[in-house]
Every structure is written in structure tokens, then in C-alpha cells.
Phi, psi and omega in degrees: 000318182298322181295332180281319184291315184301313177300324179295316178298318179298320180295320179296318179296317180297317180297318179296319179296317179297320180296317180294319179297317180297319179296316179298320178295321179296318179295317179299316178297319180296319180296322177295322178296319178297317179299332181265011177097004178274182181257003177065230181281345184294149181237153177276145176291121182289341181227064178293148185236334185267091186257140175229140172275122181262124185242131179236126180235131178253128182237131173062034177299140183285353181189189182295143171241095187266347178245115178228111183231154179215149174222150173257134182254137179230138180232145176282136183268347184230048184297335178296328180270328188246340185282161178291133179278128177288120185296332181287326186244342183078011181254158180275136178285144180293135179247119181217159178215136176244112184258129181302143175251121181283116181259145174237141180277123182252344178193172177301120178077010181231130182227149181220149177202168182256131176244130176257123180292333181252042184290332183266150183263124174289121184200160177275098184269338187239008179073022182232012180128161182290129176277127181260117183267149177221135177288130182258331181151180180234140181241156178234149177224128182237144173220155183298302182232344184096003180292151180299136177091352180290155177294140174258113179268115188241154176206159185216122177259113186284160184307315180302327179292326176299310184298327183261000183055041179266122180285158176235132177239130177241141183248139184232145180278131177299340184299336181255014175257136355280350179209158172264113189304321183275350184225080178301143180060034182294137176259113179259112180274354179076174179232163183285339182207152177301329181290353176285347178267163178294152189308321184291349179257347190292341178266000180234072187229144167233166186225158174230127178248131175248139176208169180208151174215144183288138180225169176282133180294000000 
């Protein structure tokens, strides 16, 4: 009997080791994918239901804005229970995903797209429990032509504003359009009001407004 049990135990241990090695390799591959802008092990919800129309309006731009992009951000709320534990620190790595939002131009300076609040699928990705996703908000990025070194004009509409249909307006100085000469690839997050800039810039400002409203999927 002992001769039968011992080989079986050895086989189980070998199988477990192979399974753990395969999981570690899968996680490593997923992490590299995340670093390159992918979603790693995370999956999209095949039947999202909570749809919002995301609206972006550009006002008084000093020149052409040929690059208009948007992404929806989702974060896991229980990474301590479901996320991969970093062996060096014993802490759970942050799990987040930024999913592209397809925008369509509906008028000069106006773009619209659909954002799903439940775009990510709650699932056990790391073998430690179901990961619970939460929509954090949607961001926009604008550039004059897309050329290297141009300023990136960015804005972010947070989740509570989606639920309340509260618009967000950010103001940008024309001085850094299409680029900031001393700061290539400058990221301009904008200001809440033109008066936040120094007086000599306040008459040379353009704005971007983000808003959302709930729609039927």
C-alpha cells in the first residue's frame, strides 16, 4: 500500500508545482502586457448595462486639434483580497484598467462616445478571490497634430460627476499650444478658471468641457 501511495503523493506535488509555475508565468506575462497598455488578466464584461454618453467640447482652440482620445478608467476595490501579492513587500499590487472610448465627431469641436460603468468583469484572476471592479472616471487627451513633442492637453471627469451629470470644464493657456518649447511632450492638466493663470495669459485661453448623461445600452 505504501508503495502505491508515495508515488501518488509525488505525482500530486509535481502537478501542483507545475500549476503554480504556470500561474506565475501567466501573471508575469500579464504584468508585461499591463506595462504596454494592455489589461493583463482582466476581462471585459460581455454584457455591460450601465451606459453613459460621454461628451467632449472644445471651445476657442487657438488652432487645429487633430488628436482627440478618451479612455475609461476602472480600479479594483479589494486588491488586498484578490490581487497578486508582491513577494518582496507582502503587499497587493494595484489593479487598474484603462479602456479606450471610441469617440465620434458630431460637430466642430464636439465629440461623443459611450462609456460603460460596468465594462470590467468581476472574476477570480489570481486564485485569491473575486476581484471587484469600480468605474473611476473618464479622461481625455488632446494634441494639435499628434507630432512628437507636442503638448498633451488632459482632463478627467470623475465617477461621481457621471452619476450626477455634472460637467467639468478645464482651461488651458494658448502659450503651450501646440507645444511648450522648453518642455517637450508637456502634459497640461488645465485649470479650473482663467483667473488661475497669470494676468498676461488670461486673454489667451481655450477650454475643454467634459460631461456625461445616462443612456440606454
